[in-house]
Each structure stands twice: as structure tokens, then as C-alpha cells.
PDB file of C-alpha atoms in Angstrom:
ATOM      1  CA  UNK A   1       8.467  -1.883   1.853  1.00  0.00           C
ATOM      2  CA  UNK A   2       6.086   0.960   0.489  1.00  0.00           C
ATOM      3  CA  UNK A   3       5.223   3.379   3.414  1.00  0.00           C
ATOM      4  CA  UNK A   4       1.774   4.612   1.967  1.00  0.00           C
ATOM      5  CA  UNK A   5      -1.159   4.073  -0.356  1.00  0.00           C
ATOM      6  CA  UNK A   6      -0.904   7.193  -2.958  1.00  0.00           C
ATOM      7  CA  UNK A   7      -2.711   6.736  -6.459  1.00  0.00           C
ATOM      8  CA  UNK A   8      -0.840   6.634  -9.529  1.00  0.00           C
ATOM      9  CA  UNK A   9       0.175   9.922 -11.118  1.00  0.00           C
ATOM     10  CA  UNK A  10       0.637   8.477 -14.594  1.00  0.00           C
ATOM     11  CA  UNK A  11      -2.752  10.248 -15.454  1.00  0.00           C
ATOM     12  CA  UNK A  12      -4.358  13.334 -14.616  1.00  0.00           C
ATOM     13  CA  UNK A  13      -7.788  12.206 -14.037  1.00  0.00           C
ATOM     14  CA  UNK A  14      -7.168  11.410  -9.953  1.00  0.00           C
ATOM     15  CA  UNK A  15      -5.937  14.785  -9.313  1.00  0.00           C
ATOM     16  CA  UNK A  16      -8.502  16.534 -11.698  1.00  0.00           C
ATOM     17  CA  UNK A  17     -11.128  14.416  -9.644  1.00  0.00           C
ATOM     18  CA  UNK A  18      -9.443  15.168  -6.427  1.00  0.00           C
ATOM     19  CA  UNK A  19      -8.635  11.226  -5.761  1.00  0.00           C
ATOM     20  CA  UNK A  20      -5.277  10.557  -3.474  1.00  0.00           C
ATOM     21  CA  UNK A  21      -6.058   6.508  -3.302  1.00  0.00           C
ATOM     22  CA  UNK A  22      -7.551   4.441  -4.794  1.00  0.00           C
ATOM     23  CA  UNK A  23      -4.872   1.621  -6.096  1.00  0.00           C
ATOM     24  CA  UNK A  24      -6.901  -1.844  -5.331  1.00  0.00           C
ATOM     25  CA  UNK A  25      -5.000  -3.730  -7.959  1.00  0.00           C
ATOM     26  CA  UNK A  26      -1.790  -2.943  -9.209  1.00  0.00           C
ATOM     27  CA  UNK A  27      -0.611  -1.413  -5.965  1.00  0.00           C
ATOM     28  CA  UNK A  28      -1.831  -4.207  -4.296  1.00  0.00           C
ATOM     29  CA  UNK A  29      -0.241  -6.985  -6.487  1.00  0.00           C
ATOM     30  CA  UNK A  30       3.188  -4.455  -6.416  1.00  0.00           C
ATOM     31  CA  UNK A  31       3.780  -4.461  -2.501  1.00  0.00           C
ATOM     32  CA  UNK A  32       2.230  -8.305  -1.928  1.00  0.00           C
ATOM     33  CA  UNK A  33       5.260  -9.243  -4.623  1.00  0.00           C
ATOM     34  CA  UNK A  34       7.693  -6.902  -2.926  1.00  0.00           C
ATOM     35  CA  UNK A  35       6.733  -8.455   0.435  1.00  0.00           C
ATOM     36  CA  UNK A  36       7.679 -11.668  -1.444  1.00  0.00           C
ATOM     37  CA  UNK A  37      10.864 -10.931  -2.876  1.00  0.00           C
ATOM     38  CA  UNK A  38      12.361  -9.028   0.846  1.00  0.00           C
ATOM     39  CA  UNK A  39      11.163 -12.177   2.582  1.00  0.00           C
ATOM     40  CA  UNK A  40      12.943 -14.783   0.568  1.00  0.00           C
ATOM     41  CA  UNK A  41      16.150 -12.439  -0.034  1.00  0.00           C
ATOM     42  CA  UNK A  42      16.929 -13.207   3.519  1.00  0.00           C
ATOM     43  CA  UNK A  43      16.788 -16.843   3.316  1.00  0.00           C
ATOM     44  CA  UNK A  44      19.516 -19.143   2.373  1.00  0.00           C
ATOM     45  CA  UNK A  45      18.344 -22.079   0.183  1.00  0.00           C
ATOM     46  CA  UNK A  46      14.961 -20.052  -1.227  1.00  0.00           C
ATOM     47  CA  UNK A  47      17.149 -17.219  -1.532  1.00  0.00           C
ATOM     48  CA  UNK A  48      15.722 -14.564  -3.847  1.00  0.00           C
ATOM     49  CA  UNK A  49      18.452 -12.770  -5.768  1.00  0.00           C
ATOM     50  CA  UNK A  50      17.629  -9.156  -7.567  1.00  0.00           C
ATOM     51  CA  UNK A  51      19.541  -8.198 -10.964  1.00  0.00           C
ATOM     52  CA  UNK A  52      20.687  -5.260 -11.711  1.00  0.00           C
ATOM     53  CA  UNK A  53      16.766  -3.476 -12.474  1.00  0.00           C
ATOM     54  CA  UNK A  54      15.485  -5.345  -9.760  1.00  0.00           C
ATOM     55  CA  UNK A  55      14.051  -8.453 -11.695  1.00  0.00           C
ATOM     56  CA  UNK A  56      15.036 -11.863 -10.348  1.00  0.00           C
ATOM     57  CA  UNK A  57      18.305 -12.673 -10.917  1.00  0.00           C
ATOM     58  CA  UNK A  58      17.856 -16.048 -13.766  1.00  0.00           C
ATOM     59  CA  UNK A  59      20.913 -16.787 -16.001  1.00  0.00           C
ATOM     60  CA  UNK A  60      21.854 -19.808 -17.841  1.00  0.00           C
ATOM     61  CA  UNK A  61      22.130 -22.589 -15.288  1.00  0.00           C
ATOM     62  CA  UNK A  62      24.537 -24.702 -18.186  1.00  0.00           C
ATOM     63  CA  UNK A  63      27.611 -26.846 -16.020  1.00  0.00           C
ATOM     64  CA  UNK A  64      26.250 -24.521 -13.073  1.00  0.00           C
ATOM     65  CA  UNK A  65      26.972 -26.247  -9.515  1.00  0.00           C
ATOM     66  CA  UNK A  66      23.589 -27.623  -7.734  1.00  0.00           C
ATOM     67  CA  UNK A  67      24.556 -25.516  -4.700  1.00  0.00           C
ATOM     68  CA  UNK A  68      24.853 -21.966  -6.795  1.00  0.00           C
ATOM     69  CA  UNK A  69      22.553 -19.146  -4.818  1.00  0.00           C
ATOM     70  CA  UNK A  70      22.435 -20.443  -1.097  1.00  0.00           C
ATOM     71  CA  UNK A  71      25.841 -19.094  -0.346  1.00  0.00           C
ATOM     72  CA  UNK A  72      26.320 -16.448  -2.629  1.00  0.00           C
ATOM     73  CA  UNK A  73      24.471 -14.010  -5.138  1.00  0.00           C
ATOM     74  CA  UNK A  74      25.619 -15.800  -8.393  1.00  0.00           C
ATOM     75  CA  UNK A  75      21.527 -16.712  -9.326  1.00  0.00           C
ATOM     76  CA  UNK A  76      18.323 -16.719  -7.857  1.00  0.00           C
ATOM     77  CA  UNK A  77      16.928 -19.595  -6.334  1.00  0.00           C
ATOM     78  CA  UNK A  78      12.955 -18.890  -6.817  1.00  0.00           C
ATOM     79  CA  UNK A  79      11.386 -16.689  -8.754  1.00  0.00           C
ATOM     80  CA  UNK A  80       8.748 -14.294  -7.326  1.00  0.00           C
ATOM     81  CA  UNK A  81       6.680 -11.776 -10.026  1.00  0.00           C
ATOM     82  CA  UNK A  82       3.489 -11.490 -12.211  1.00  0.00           C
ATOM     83  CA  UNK A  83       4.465 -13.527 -14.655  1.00  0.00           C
ATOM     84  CA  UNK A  84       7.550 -15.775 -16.127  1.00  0.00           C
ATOM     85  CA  UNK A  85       9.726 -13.098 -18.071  1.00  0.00           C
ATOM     86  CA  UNK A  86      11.161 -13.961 -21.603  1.00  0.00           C
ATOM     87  CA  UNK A  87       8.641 -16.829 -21.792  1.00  0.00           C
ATOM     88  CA  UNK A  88      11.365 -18.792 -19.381  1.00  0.00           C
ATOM     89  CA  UNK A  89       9.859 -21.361 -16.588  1.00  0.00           C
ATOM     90  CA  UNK A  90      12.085 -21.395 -12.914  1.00  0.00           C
ATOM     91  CA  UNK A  91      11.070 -23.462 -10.287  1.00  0.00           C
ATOM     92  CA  UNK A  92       9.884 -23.009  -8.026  1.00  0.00           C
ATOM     93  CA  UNK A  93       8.422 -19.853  -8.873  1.00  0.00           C
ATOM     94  CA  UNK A  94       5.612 -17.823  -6.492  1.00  0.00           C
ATOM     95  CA  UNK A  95       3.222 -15.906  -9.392  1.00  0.00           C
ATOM     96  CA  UNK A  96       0.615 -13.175  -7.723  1.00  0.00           C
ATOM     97  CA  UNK A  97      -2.246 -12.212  -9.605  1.00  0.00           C
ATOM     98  CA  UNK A  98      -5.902 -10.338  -8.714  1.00  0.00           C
ATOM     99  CA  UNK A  99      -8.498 -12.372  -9.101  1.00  0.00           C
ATOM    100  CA  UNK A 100     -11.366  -9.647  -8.258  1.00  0.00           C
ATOM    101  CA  UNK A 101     -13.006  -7.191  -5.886  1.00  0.00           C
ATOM    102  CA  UNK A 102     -16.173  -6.123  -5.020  1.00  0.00           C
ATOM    103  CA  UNK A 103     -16.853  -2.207  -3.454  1.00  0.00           C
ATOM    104  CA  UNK A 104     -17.701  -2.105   0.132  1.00  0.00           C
ATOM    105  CA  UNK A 105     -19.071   1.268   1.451  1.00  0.00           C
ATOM    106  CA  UNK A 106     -17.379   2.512   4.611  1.00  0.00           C
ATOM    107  CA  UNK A 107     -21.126   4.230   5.765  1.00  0.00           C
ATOM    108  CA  UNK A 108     -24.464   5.103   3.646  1.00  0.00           C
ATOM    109  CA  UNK A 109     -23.543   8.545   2.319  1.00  0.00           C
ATOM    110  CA  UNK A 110     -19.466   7.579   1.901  1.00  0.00           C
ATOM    111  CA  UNK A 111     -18.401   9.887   4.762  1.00  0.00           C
ATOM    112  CA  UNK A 112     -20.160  12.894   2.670  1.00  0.00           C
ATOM    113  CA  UNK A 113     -20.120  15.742   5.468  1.00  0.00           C
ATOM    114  CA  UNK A 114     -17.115  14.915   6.732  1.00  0.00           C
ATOM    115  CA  UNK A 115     -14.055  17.725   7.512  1.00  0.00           C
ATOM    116  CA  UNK A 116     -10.754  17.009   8.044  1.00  0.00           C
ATOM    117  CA  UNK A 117      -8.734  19.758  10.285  1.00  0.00           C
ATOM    118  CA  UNK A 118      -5.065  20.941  10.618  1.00  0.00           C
ATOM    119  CA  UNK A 119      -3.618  23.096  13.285  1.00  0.00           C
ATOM    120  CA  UNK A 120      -2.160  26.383  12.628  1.00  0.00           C
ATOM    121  CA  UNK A 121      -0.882  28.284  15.300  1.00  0.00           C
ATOM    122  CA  UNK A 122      -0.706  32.304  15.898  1.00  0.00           C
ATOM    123  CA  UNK A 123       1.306  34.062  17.595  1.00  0.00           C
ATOM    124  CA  UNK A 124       0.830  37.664  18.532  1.00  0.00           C
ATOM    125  CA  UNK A 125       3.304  40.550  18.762  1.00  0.00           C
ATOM    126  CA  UNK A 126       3.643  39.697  23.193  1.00  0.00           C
ATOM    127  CA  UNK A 127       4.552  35.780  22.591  1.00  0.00           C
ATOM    128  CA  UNK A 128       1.199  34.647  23.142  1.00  0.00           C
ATOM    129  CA  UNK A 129       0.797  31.511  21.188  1.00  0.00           C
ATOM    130  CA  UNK A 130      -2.655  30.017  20.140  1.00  0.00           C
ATOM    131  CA  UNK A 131      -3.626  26.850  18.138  1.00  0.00           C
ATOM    132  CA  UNK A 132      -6.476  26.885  16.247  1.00  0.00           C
ATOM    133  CA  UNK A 133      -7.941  23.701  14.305  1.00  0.00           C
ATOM    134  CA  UNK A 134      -8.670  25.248  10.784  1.00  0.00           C
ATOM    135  CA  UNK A 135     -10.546  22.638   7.836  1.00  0.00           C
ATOM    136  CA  UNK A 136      -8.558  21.242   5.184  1.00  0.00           C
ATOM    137  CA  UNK A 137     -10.665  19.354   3.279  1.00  0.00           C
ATOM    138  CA  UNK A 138     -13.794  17.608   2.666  1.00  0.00           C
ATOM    139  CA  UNK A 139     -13.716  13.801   2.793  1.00  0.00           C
ATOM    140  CA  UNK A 140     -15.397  11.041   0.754  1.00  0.00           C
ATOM    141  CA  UNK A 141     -13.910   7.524   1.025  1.00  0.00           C
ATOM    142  CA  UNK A 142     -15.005   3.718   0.419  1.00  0.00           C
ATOM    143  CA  UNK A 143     -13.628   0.663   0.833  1.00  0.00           C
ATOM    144  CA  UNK A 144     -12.355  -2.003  -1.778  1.00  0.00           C
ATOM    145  CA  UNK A 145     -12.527  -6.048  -1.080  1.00  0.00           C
ATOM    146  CA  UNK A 146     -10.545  -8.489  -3.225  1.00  0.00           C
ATOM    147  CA  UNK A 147      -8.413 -11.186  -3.190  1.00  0.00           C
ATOM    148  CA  UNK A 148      -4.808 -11.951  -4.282  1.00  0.00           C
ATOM    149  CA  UNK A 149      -3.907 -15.292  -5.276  1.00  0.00           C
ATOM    150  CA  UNK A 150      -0.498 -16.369  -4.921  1.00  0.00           C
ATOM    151  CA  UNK A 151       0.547 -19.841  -6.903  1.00  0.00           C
ATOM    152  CA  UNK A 152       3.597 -21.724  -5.948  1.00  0.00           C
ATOM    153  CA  UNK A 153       5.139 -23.942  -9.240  1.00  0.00           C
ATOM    154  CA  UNK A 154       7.593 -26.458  -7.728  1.00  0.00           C
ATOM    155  CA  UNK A 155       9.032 -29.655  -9.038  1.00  0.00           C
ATOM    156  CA  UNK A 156       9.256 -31.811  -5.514  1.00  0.00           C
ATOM    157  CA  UNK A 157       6.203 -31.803  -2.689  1.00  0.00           C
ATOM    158  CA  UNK A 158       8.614 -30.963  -0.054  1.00  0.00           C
ATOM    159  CA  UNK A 159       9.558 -27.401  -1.552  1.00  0.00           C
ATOM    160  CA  UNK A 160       5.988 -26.774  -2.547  1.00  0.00           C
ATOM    161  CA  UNK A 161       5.055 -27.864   1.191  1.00  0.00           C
ATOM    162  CA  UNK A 162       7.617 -25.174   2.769  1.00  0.00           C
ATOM    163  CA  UNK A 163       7.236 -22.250   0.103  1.00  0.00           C
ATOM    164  CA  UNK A 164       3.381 -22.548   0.842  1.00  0.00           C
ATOM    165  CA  UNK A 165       3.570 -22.558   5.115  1.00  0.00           C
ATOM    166  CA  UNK A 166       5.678 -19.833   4.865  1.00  0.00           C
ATOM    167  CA  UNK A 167       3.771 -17.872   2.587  1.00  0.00           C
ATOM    168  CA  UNK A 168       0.992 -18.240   5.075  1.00  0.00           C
ATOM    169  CA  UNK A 169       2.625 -17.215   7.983  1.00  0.00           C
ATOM    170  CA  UNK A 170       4.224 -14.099   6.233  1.00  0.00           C
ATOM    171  CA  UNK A 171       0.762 -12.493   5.406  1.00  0.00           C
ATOM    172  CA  UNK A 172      -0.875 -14.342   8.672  1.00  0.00           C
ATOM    173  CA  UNK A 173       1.527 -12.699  11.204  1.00  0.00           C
ATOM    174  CA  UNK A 174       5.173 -11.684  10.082  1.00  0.00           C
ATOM    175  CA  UNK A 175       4.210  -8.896   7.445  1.00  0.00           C
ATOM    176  CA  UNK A 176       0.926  -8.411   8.857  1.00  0.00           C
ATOM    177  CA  UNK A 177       1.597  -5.189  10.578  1.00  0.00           C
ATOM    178  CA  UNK A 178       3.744  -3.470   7.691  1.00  0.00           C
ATOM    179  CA  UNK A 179       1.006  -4.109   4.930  1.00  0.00           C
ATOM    180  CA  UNK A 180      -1.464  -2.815   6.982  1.00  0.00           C
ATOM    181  CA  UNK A 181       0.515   0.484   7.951  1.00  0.00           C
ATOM    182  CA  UNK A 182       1.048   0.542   4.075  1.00  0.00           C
ATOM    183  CA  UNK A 183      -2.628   0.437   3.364  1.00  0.00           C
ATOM    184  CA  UNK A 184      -3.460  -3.017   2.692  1.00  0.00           C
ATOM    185  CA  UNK A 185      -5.125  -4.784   5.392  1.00  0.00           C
ATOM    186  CA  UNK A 186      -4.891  -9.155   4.981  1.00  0.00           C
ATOM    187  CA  UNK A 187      -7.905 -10.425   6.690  1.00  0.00           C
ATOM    188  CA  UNK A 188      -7.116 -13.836   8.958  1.00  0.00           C
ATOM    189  CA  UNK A 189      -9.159 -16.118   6.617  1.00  0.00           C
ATOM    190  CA  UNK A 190      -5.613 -17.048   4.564  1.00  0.00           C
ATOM    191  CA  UNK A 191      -6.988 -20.184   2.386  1.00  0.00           C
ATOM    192  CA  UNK A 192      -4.451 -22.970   0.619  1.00  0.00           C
ATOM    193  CA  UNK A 193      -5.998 -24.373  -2.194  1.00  0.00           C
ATOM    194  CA  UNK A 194      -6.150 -28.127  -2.773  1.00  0.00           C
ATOM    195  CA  UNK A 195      -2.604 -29.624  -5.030  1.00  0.00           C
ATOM    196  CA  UNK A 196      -2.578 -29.987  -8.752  1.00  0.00           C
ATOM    197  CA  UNK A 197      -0.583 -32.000 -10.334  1.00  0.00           C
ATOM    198  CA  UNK A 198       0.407 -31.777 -13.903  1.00  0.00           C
ATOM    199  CA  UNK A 199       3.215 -33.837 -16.095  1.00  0.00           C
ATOM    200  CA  UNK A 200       5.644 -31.493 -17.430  1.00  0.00           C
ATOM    201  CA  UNK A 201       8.487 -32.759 -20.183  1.00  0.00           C
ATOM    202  CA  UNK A 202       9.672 -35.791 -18.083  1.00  0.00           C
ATOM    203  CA  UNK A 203       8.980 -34.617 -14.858  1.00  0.00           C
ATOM    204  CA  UNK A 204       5.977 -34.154 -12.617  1.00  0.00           C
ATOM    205  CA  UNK A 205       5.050 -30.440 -11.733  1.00  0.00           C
ATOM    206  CA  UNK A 206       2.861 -29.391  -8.718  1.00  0.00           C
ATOM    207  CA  UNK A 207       0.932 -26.351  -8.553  1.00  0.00           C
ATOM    208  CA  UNK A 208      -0.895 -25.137  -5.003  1.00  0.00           C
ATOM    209  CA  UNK A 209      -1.754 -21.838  -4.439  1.00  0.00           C
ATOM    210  CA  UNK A 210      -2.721 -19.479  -0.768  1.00  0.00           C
ATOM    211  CA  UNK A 211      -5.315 -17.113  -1.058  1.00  0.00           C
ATOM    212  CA  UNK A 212      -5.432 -13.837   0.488  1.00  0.00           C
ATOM    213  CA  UNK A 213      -8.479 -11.873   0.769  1.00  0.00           C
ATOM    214  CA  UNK A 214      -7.343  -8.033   1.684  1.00  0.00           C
ATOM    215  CA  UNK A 215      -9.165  -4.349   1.881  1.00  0.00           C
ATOM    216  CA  UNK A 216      -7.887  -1.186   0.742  1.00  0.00           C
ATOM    217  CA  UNK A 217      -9.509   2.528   0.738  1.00  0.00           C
ATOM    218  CA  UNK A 218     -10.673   4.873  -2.008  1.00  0.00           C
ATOM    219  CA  UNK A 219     -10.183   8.584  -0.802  1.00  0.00           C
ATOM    220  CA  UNK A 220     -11.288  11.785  -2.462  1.00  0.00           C
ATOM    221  CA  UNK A 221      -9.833  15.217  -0.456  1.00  0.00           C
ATOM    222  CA  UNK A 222     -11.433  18.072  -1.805  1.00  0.00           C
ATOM    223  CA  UNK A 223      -9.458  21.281  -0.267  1.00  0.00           C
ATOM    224  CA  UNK A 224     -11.313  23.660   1.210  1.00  0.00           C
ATOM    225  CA  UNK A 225      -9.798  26.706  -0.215  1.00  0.00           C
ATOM    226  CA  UNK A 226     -10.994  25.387  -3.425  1.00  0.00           C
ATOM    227  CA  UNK A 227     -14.418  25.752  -2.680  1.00  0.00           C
ATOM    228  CA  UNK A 228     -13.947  28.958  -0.083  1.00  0.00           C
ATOM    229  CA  UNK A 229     -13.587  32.682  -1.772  1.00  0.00           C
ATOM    230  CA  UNK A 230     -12.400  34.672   1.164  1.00  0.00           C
ATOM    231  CA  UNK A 231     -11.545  33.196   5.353  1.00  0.00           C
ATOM    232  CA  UNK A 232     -12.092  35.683   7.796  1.00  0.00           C
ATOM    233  CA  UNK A 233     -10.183  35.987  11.031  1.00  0.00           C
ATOM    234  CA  UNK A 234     -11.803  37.221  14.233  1.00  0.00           C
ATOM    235  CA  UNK A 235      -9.590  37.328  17.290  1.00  0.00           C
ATOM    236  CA  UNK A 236     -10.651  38.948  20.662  1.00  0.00           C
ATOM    237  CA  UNK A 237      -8.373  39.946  23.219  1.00  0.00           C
ATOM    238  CA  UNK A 238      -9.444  39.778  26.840  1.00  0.00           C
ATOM    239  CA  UNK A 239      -8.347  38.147  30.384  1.00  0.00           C
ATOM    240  CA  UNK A 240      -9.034  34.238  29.580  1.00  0.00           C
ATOM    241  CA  UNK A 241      -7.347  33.532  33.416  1.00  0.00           C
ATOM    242  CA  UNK A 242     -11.054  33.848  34.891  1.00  0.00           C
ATOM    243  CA  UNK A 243     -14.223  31.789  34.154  1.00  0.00           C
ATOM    244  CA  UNK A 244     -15.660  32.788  32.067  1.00  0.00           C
ATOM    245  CA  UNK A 245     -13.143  35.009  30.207  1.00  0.00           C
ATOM    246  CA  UNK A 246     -13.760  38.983  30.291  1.00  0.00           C
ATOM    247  CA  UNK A 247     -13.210  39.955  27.117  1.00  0.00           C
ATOM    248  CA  UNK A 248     -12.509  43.405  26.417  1.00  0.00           C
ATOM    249  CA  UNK A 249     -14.943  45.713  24.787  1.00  0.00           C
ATOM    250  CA  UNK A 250     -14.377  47.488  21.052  1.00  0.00           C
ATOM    251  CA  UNK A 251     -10.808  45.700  20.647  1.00  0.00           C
ATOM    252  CA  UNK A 252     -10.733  43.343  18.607  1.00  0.00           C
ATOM    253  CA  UNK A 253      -8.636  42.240  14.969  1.00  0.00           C
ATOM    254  CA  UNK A 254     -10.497  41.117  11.807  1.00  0.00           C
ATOM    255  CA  UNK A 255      -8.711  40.087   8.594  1.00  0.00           C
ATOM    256  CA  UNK A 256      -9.974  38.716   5.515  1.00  0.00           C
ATOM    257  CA  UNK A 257      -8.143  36.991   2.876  1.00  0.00           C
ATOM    258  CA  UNK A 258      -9.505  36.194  -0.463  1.00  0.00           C
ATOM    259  CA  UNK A 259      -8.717  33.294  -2.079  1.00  0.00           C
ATOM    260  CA  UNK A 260      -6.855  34.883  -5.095  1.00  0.00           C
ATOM    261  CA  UNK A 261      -4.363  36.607  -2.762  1.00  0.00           C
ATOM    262  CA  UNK A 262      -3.556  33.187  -0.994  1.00  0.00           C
ATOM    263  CA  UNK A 263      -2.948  31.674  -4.245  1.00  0.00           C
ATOM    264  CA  UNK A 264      -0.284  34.507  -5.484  1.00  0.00           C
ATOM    265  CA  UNK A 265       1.330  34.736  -2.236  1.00  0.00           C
ATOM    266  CA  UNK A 266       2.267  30.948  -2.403  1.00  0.00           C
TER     267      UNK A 266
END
């Protein structure tokens, strides 16, 4: 399970922009199908079995026994992904896909104004320890609203029945709290579409599919020593132990740093 909702570094344009998420789509699709394939890799007849690159694990099924996969690794018994690989049909199958978004703004000016702090601490030359909240950066942010629609491809009703309630009650409840620490919140309004039913060589094949509609965050995090050319540090010294504090006259430390000599000292 992915731990946090970082945007793609395949181009430079999010850090140019200053953008650390923004992944509606593909990182949504990537952890809904991971979710997927870590749920049914724990069961024993829908057992999900990886390959050796992580793909499901589909070989020729040729004089292969009925009961192959529920006791043992030898094949997968569902396949979970995007899309059918090598243009080859399992069933049942689970295929996720986006099927769209819409922006949804978090407040009217997109958090514009907002700081975000981190603590630095000083201590002096006698012990004496001091935390400070110092900015970091300057926060915009926004909210993304989509759906992901999972469809489940089975050849009997009562494996299309099972794969689909526990879909459900994986993004209802049991992965609920994981996706949502991971950055993609599944609201409660879970939908199951109505059953399809298509012929399919001499058999019958039934397609249903669950709907979830999820939110994600854009964040921009614009540092604040890129936009500051010198900090300056004021401390006082003083007896703080009475209200209010005495501070004492014509003693004081001031530094100042520019922002080139913070750079070449890092």
C-alpha cells in the first residue's frame, strides 16, 4: 500500500511550478488496483497470484487441473489491472478505469495567504533551549472529484455476485482508512451498476461494475527562502521567570543571513 500522495517526477514542470500533488488519475487508478490485487492475494479460491514483474500471474491453462491457484501459486485465479495484457481474456477479471473529474475549490482564494511553519530549536552556549515556529512555505491547494469505475467480467452469476460485495465492502469499510491516509478519500455513496449480459463464443458472459466516487488534493509549496533575500535573528536575553519578563537593557544578539550564504553552506 502507497504511504503518500507525491506527483510524478517523470517531468520537470511540477517542481519548476512548485507542485508536490496533484495525481487525480493515474495515481488514483495505481493504488485502487493495488488495493485490488493485496486484497484478493490473501484469498484462497479468488486468489490473485503476481509474476515475476508483478503482473498477474496467467499461463497456458492446457491439461491444467480445475483446482490449480487455490492451494498453491502455480496461476492466478482473477485478474485485476487496466486492461487485458497480450490481448488475452481471464475470467473473471476486475478492470479499473477513470471515468472523469471535475475541480472542487477547497475555499475562494485556494488557501492563497496561507503559511505553513516548522520548528527549529536554539540552543545557547548555558543549555537554554528555545523553539521557535519559523515559515516554510506558502500554500495553495484545491481539491479534485472523480470517479473510478471498477468492472467485474465473470462467466457464472455467483462469482460475479461475490467479486462485486466484496469489492464494495473493501472500499466501503476494510481499505477505507489506508486509502484515505494515502491521499485518496472514497466517499460512502459506493454505487453497483445494473448486470449486462453479453454471449461470448458459446458461453454467456456477465459484466457489472461498482462505482466509486473519491477526492484527492492539488498542492503547490512555494518555500519561503525562495522568495526571502536575507532572515534576521533578534534574540533578547532577560529574566522570563516573572510576568511580564524583565528583559535586560543594550544586550541583545542580531544575525542576518542572506539567502546566497544559506544556499552555499548546504
Amino acid at each position: 500500500m502507497a504511504s503518500g500522495n507525491i506527483s510524478g517526477n517523470r517531468t520537470d514542470l511540477n517542481k519548476i511550478h512548485n507542485i508536490v500533488q496533484n495525481n487525480f488519475i493515474s495515481y488514483t487508478k495505481d493504488i485502487i488496483i493495488s488495493t485490488l490485487k493485496e486484497f484478493f492475494a490473501k484469498d484462497s479460491y479468488y486468489h490473485y497470484v503476481y509474476d515475476e514483474w508483478g503482473f498477474a500471474k496467467v499461463n497456458d491453462h492446457t491439461d491444467q487441473n480445475i483446482n490449480a491457484g487455490i492451494h498453491d501459486d502455480l496461476t492466478t485465479r482473477i485478474y485485476i489491472g487496466e486492461l487485458s495484457r497480450f490481448n488475452v481474456i481471464h475470467y473473471p477479471s476486475i478492470i479499473v478505469s477513470s471515468t472523469g473529474a471535475r475541480h472542487v475549490p477547497i475555499s475562494i482564494n485556494r488557501d492563497q495567504g496561507r503559511v505553513d511553519y516548522q520548528t527549529t530549536t536554539f540552543i545557547d552556549g548555558l543549555g537554554n533551549e528555545k523553539k521557535i515556529q519559523v515559515p516554510y512555505a506558502f500554500i495553495l491547494s484545491g481539491a479534485w472529484e472523480g470517479s473510478i469505475t471498477i468492472d467485474v467480467y465473470c462467466r457464472g452469476v455467483r462469482e460475479k455476485d461475490d467479486l462485486l460485495e466484496l469489492i464494495s465492502i473493501l472500499f466501503i469499510d476494510l481499505a477505507w482508512n489506508d486509502l484515505y491516509r494515502a491521499g485518496v478519500a472514497v466517499k460512502q455513496d459506493v454505487q453497483v451498476g445494473s448486470l449486462g449480459i453479453t454471449e461470448d463464443r458459446n458461453d454467456r458472459l456477465y459484466k457489472q461494475s461498482v462505482t466509486l466516487n473519491v477526492r484527492t488534493e492539488w498542492r503547490k509549496e512555494i518555500l519561503v527562502q525562495s522568495t526571502l533575500d536575507t532572515i534576521n535573528f533578534c534574540v533578547d536575553f532577560g529574566n522570563l521567570a516573572v510576568d511580564p519578563p524583565e528583559f535586560a537593557p543594550n544586550l541583545e544578539i542580531s544575525e542576518s543571513i542572506d539567502l546566497l550564504d544559506a544556499i552555499n553552506n548546504l
